[in-house]
XYZ file of C-alpha atoms in Angstrom:
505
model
C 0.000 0.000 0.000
C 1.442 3.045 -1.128
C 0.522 5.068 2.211
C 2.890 2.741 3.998
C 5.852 3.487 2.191
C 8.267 5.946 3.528
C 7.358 8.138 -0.176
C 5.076 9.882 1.574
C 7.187 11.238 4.274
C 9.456 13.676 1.867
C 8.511 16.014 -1.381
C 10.976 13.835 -3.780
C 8.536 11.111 -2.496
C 5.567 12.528 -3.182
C 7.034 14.076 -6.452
C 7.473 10.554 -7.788
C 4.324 9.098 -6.927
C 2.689 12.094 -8.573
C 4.953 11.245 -11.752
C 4.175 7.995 -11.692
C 0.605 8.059 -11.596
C 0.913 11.044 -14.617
C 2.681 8.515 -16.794
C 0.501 5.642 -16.075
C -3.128 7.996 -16.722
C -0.933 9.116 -20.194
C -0.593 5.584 -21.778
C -3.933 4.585 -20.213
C -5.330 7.109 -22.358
C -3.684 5.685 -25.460
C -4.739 2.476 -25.227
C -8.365 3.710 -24.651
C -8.176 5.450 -27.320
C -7.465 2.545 -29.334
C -10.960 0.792 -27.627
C -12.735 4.011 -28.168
C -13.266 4.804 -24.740
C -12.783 8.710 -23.893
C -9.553 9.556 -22.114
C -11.131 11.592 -19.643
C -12.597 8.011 -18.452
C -9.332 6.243 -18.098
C -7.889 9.241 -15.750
C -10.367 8.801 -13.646
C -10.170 5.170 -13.508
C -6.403 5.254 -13.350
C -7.566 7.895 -9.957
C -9.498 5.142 -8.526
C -7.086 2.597 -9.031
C -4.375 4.664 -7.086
C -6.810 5.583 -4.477
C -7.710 4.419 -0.972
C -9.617 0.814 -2.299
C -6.291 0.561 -4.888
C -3.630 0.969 -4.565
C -3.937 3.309 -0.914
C -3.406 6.891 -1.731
C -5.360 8.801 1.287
C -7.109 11.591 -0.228
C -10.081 12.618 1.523
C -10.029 16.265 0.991
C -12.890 17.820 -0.325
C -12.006 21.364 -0.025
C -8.688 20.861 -2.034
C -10.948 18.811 -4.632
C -12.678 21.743 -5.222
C -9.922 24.070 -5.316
C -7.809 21.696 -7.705
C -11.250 21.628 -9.993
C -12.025 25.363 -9.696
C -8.476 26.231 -11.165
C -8.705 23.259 -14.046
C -12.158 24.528 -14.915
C -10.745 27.797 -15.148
C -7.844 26.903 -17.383
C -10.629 24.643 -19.326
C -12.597 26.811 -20.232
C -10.730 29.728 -21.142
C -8.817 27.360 -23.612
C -12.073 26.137 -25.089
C -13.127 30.166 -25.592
C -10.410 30.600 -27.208
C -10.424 27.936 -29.633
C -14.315 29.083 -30.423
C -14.814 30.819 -33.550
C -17.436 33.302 -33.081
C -18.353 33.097 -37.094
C -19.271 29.538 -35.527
C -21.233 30.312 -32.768
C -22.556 33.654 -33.882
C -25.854 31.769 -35.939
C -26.831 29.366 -33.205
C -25.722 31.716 -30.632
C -29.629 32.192 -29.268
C -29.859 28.197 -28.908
C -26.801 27.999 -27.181
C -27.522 30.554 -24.704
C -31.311 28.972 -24.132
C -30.108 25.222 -23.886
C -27.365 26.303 -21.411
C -29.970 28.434 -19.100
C -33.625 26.709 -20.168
C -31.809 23.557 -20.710
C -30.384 23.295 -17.037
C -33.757 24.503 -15.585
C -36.239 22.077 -17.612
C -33.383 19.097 -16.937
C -32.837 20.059 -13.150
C -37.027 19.979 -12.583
C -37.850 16.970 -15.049
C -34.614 14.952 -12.868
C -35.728 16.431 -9.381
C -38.683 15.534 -9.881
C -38.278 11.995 -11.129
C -35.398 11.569 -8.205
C -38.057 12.656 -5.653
C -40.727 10.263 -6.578
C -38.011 7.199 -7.302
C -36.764 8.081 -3.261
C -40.107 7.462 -2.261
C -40.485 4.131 -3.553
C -37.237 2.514 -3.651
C -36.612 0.323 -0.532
C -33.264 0.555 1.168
C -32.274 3.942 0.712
C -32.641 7.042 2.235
C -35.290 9.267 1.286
C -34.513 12.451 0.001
C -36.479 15.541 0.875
C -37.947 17.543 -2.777
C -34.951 20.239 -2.214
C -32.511 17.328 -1.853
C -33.812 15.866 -5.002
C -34.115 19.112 -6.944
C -29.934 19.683 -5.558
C -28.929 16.159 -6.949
C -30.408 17.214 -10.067
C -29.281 20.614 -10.092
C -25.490 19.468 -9.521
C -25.528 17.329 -12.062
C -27.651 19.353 -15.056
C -25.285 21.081 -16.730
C -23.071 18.904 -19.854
C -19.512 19.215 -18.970
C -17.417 21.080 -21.268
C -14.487 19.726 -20.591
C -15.283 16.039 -21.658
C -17.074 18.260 -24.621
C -14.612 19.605 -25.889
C -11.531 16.878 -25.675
C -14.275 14.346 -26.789
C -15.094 15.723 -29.779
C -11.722 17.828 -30.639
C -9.474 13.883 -30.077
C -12.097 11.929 -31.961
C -12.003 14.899 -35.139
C -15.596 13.988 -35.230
C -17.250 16.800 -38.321
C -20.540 17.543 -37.689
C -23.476 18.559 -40.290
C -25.669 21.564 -39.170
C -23.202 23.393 -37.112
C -24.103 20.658 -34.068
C -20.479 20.918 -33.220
C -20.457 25.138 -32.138
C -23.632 24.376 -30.414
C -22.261 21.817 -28.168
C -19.248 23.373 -27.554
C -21.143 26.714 -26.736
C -23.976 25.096 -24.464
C -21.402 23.267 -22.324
C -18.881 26.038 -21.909
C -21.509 28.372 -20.818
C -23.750 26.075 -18.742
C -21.622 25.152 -16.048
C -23.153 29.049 -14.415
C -26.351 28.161 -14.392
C -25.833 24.639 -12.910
C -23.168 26.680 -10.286
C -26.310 28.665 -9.215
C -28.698 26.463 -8.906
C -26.225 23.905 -6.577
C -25.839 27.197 -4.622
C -29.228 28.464 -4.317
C -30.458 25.173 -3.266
C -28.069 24.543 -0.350
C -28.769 28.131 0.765
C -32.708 27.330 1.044
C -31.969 23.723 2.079
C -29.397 25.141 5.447
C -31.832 28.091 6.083
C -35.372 26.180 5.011
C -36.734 28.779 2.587
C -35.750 31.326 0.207
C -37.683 34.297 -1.439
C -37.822 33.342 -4.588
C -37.680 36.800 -6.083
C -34.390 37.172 -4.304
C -33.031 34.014 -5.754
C -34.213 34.877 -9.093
C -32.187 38.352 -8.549
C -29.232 36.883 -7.492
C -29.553 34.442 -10.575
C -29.486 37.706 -12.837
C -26.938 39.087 -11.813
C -24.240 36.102 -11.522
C -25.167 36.205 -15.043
C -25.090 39.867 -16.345
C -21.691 40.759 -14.104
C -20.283 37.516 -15.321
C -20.839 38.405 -19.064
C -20.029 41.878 -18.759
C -16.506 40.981 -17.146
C -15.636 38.253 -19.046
C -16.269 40.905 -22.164
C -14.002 44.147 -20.576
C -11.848 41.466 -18.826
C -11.283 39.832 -22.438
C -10.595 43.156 -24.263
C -8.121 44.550 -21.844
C -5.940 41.301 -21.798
C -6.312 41.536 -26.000
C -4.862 45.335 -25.455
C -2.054 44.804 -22.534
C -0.989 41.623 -24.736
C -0.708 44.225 -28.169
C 1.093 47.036 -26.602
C 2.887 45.331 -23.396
C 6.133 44.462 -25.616
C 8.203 42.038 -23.639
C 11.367 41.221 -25.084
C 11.039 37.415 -23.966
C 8.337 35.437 -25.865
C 7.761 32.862 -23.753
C 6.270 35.030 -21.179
C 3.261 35.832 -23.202
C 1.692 32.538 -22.446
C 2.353 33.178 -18.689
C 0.740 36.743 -19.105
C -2.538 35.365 -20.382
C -2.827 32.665 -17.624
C -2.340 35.720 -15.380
C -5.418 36.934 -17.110
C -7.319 33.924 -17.026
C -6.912 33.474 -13.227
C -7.336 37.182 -12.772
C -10.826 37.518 -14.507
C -12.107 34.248 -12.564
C -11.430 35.665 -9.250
C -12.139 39.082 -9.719
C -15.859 38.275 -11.161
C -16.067 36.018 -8.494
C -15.245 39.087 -5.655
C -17.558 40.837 -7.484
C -20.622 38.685 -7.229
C -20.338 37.605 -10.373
C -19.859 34.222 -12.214
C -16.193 33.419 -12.789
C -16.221 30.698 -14.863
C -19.038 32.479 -17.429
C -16.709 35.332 -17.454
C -13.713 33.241 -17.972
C -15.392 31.543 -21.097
C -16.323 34.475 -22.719
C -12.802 36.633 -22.247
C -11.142 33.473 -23.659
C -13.776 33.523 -26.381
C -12.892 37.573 -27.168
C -8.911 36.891 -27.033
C -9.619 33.581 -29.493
C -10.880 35.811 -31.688
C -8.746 38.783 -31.844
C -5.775 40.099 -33.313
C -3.032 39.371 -30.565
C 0.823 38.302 -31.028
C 2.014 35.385 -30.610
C -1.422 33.696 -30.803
C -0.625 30.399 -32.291
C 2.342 29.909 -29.404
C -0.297 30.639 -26.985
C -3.321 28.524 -28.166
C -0.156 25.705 -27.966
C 0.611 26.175 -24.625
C -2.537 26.789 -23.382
C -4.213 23.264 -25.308
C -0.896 21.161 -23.692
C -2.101 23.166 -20.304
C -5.501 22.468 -20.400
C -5.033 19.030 -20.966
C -2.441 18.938 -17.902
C -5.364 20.248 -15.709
C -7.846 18.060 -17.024
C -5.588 15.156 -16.115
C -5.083 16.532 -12.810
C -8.629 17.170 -11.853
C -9.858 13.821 -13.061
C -7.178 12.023 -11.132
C -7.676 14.378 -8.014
C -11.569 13.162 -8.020
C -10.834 10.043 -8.682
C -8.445 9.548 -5.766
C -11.683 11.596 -3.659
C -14.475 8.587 -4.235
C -14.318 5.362 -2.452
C -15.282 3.289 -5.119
C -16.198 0.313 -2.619
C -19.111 3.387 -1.712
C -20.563 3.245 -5.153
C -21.644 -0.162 -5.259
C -24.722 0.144 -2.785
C -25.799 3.616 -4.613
C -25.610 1.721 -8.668
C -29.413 0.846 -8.495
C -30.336 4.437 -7.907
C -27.351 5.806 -10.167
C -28.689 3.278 -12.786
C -31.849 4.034 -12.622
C -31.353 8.426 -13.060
C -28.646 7.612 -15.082
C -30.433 6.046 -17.887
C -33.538 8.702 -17.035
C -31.115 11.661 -17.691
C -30.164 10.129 -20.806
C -33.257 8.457 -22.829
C -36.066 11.044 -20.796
C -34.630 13.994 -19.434
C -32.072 15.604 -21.735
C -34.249 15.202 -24.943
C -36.679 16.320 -23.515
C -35.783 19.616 -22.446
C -33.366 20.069 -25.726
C -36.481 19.294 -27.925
C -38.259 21.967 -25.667
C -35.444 24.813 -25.526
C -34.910 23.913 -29.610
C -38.891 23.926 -30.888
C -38.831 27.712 -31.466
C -35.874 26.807 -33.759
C -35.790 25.648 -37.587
C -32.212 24.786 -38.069
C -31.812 21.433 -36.887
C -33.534 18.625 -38.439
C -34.929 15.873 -36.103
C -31.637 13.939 -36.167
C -29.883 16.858 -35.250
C -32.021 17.488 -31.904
C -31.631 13.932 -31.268
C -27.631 14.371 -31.306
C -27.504 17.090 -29.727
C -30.068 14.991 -26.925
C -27.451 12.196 -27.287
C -24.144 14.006 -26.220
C -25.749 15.565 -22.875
C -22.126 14.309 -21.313
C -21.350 14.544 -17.815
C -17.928 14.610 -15.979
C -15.697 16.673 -13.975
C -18.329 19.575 -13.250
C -21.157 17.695 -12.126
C -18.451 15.633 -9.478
C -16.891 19.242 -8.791
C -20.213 20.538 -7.863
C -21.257 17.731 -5.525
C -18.184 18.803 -3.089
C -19.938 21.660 -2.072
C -22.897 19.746 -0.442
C -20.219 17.554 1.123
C -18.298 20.937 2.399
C -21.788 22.296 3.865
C -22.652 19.646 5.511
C -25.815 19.122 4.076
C -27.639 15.422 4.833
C -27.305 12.804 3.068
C -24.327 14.658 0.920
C -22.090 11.984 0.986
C -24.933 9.534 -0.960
C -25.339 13.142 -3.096
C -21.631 12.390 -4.119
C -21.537 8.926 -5.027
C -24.659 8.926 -7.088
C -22.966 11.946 -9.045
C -20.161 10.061 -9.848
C -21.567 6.724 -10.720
C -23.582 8.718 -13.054
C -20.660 10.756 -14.924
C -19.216 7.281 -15.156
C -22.131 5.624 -16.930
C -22.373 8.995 -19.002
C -18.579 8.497 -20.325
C -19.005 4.814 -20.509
C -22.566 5.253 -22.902
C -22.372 8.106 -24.756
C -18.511 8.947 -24.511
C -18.134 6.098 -26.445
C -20.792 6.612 -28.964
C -20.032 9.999 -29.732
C -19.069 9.415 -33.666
C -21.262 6.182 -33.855
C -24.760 7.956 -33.093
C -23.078 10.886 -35.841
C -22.706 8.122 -38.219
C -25.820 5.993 -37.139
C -28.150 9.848 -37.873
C -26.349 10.153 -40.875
C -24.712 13.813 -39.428
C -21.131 13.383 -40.403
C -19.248 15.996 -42.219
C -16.631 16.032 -44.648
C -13.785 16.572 -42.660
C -12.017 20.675 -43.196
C -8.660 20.192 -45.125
C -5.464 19.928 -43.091
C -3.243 22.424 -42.863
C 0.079 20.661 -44.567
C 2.550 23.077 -44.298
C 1.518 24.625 -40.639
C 3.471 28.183 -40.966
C 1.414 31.371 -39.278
C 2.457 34.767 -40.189
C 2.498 37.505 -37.754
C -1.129 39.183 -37.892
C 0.095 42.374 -38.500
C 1.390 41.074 -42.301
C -1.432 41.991 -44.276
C -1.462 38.868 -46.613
C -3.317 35.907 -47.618
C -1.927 32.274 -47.147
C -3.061 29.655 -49.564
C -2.673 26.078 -49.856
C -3.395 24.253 -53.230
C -2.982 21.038 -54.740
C -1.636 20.423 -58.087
C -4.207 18.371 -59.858
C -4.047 16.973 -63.647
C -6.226 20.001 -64.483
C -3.563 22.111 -62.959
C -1.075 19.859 -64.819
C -2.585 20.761 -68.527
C -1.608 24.572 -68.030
C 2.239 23.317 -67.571
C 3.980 20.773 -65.242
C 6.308 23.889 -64.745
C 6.140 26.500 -62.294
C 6.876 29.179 -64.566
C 3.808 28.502 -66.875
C 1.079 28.829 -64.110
C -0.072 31.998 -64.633
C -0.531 33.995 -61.260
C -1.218 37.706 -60.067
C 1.846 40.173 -59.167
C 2.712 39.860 -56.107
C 2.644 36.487 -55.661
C 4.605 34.052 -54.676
C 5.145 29.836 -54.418
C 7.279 29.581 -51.285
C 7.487 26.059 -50.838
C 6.507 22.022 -51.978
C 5.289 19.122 -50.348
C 5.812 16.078 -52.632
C 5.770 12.443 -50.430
C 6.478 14.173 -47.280
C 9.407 16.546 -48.385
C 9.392 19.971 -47.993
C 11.295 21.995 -50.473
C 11.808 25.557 -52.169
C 10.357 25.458 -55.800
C 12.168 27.676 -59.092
C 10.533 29.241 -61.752
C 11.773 25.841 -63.700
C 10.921 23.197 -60.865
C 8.410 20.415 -62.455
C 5.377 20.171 -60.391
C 3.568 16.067 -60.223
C 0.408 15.292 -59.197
C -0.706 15.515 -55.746
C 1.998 18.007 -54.988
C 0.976 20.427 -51.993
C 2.124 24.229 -53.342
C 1.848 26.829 -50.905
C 1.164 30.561 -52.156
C 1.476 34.051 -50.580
C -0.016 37.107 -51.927
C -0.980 40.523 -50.953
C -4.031 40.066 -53.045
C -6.575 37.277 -52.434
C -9.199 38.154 -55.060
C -6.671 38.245 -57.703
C -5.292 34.775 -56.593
C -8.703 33.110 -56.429
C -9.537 34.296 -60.131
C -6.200 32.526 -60.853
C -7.049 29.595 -59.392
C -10.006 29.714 -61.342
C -8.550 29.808 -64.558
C -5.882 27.064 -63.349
C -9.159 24.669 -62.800
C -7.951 24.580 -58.981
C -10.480 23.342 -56.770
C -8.953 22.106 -54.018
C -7.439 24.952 -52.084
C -7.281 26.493 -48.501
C -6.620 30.294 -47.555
C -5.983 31.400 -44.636
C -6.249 35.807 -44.716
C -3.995 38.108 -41.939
């Protein structure tokens, strides 16, 4: 047992352990990956496993659960604003906002109230009170963007009817609502009634200060980033952590929602001009994927696993409700007023309602108020996110494929070069086709706009530097700079070039 080894009793101890059980959740991850089973499920198996029915890691620490998930979720979501294209989100921006707030409503009352009723009849458990119901629910209504987001980013799963944007959007902004709720509830359950007017109140404006500060937050890091000039580079990606943590906790002192407002500043810096953006979108992907590792491992050493067992029937039981009953039905509500998904889509979107670190997150705080039966709160919560990864984790691209919703997937980006933003220029990728091929097999006799330039070749995997006389084959990758894109795209039209990306500064 690893809590009788003398490890524990020095920091180079500790450090290795902690090494250790990185390296181990790492290849676990690639061999699920292999199975199909989602990463985030194998670190928190690999949690359990190292834990106090495993291997024997102690970790009983709530508070430092939630302090450990409250900086990943930070760092999570930030990352996913960033990597959110508002040309994306901007047409199915209204159903993402109403499935993250409607959504968690309906799906916290339909769940309550099925919870409630299944307490009353169930033999062998503990009844729950109606406000204990409705805060089981309420903790774990929200989708969790951070199996979201790796889930569908590591599978490269292409989605018709922008059903990717939505999902993204309505679990990086729903985690607020579900935040409230868990809060709200605990409040009226440790002081046995609330004014609901106040509640609703104190609802708004989590919201409104949360959006607002995540906005001014967002633009001032996108200004001190433009004008701060530090001579070394690799502090940049330091400085916008700095800015990530900052607008969390700041919103937060101010009453507002921190991790709303940390969504939507990383959503404004995503999508603005800033330096050194792609060394920052690096670091910060390989970071976010540190803390998700970290926070699925930290709640995964929390649980007793041995507790689980007497709560499956229950966690079955909701489980499977939440899934087939309770999430379509309040998507097909929030989405009737809506034209622009088909019935397949609605089901999809219905289909990846995923739960994971959030929901488990959120049922700390019931444990750190000491509210009854918390601990049985806990343990349903995360034999649920368990059967959630386990089902439709692992279905994610078969129900895409199954509705018939799978896109063509966007071209790769060969040649991966970024020029500074502040080059006014347009990037373009083509390949060299037969139709290209009956112009000339030379470079010199494609005919292309002034100022314009073939910088380099990809032929088999080899990069090199073409000349005006350099003989071009078939399925050749050319890439082309210009300083005028309208020009080059008539060329390419004459050419017969189809197949092309451009990327414009």
């Amino acid at each position: 047992m690893f809590h009788e080894f003398e490890l524990f009793h020095n920091a180079e101890g500790i450090l290795l352990i902690a090494s250790v059980i990185l390296f181990f959740s790492i290849f676990a991850g690639k061999a699920g990956y292999r199975f199909g089973l989602p990463a985030l499920l194998l670190f928190l198996g690999v949690g359990m496993l190292f834990g106090s029915d495993g291997l024997g890691i102690q970790f009983s620490n709530p508070d430092m659960a939630q302090f450990i998930g409250m900086l990943a979720l930070s760092i999570i979501l930030f990352s996913g604003g960033m990597d959110t294209k508002v040309s994306e989100v901007r047409p199915i921006a209204a159903q993402g906002v109403i499935l993250a707030t409607v959504g968690v409503l309906a799906t916290t009352a339909i769940t309550g109230g099925f919870i409630y009723y299944l307490s009353l009849i169930a033999t062998g458990y503990e009844t729950l009170t109606l406000p204990e119901s409705m805060l089981l629910a309420a903790v774990m209504s929200s989708t969790d963007s951070a199996s979201v987001f790796s889930i569908l980013r590591s599978k490269g799963v292409y989605l018709k009817e922008r059903l990717r944007p939505t999902l993204e959007l309505e679990s990086g902004s729903n985690d607020p609502m579900a935040y409230m709720l868990t809060l709200l509830i605990i409040a009226y359950i440790q002081v046995g009634g609330m004014n609901l007017q106040e509640a609703v109140f104190q609802l708004v404006i989590q919201l409104v200060v949360g959006a607002v500060a995540g906005y001014l937050l967002g633009k001032l890091a996108v200004y001190i980033i433009n004008h701060i000039d530090i001579a070394n580079e690799s502090l940049y990606p330091i400085l916008l952590l700095t800015t990530a943590f900052f607008t969390f906790s700041v919103t937060t002192l101010c009453k507002g929602n921190g991790y709303l407002a940390v969504y939507i500043a990383g959503l404004v810096v995503g999508n603005a001009k800033i330096v050194h953006k792609k060394s920052m979108g690096t670091f910060f992907d390989g970071f976010a994927w540190l803390w998700q590792i970290v926070m699925f491992l930290t709640l995964g050493l929390l649980v007793n696993p041995h507790e689980l067992l007497p709560v499956a029937p229950i966690g079955l039981t909701v489980g499977i409700f939440m899934i087939i009953v309770a999430r379509p039905v309040s998507v097909f509500f929030c989405l009737l007023p809506f034209k622009n998904f088909s019935l397949k889509g609605k089901l999809y979107i219905s289909w990846v309602g995923l739960r994971g670190a959030v929901p488990i997150i959120f049922a700390t705080y019931p444990l750190i108020a000491g509210i009854e039966h918390a601990t049985m709160i806990f343990n349903v919560v995360f034999f649920i996110t368990i059967l959630s990864l386990l089902i439709q984790g692992t279905t994610v691209t078969q129900a895409a494929k199954w509705l018939g919703l799978v896109d063509e997937p966007e071209r790769r980006d060969e040649f991966g070069i970024e020029l500074p933003e502040d080059i006014k220029s347009a990037m373009s990728e083509i390949d060299i086709t037969p139709a290209v091929l009956l112009h000339g097999n030379k470079l010199m006799e494609l005919t292309l706009p002034d100022h314009t330039l073939a910088v380099m070749v990809k032929r088999e995997g080899r990069y090199f530097i073409p000349k005006g006389n350099t003989e071009l084959k078939e399925n050749d990758k050319l890439l082309m700079i210009s300083d005028n894109d309208e020009a080059l795209l008539q060329a390419y039209d004459s050419l017969g070039v189809k197949d092309y990306t451009m990327k414009k500064n």
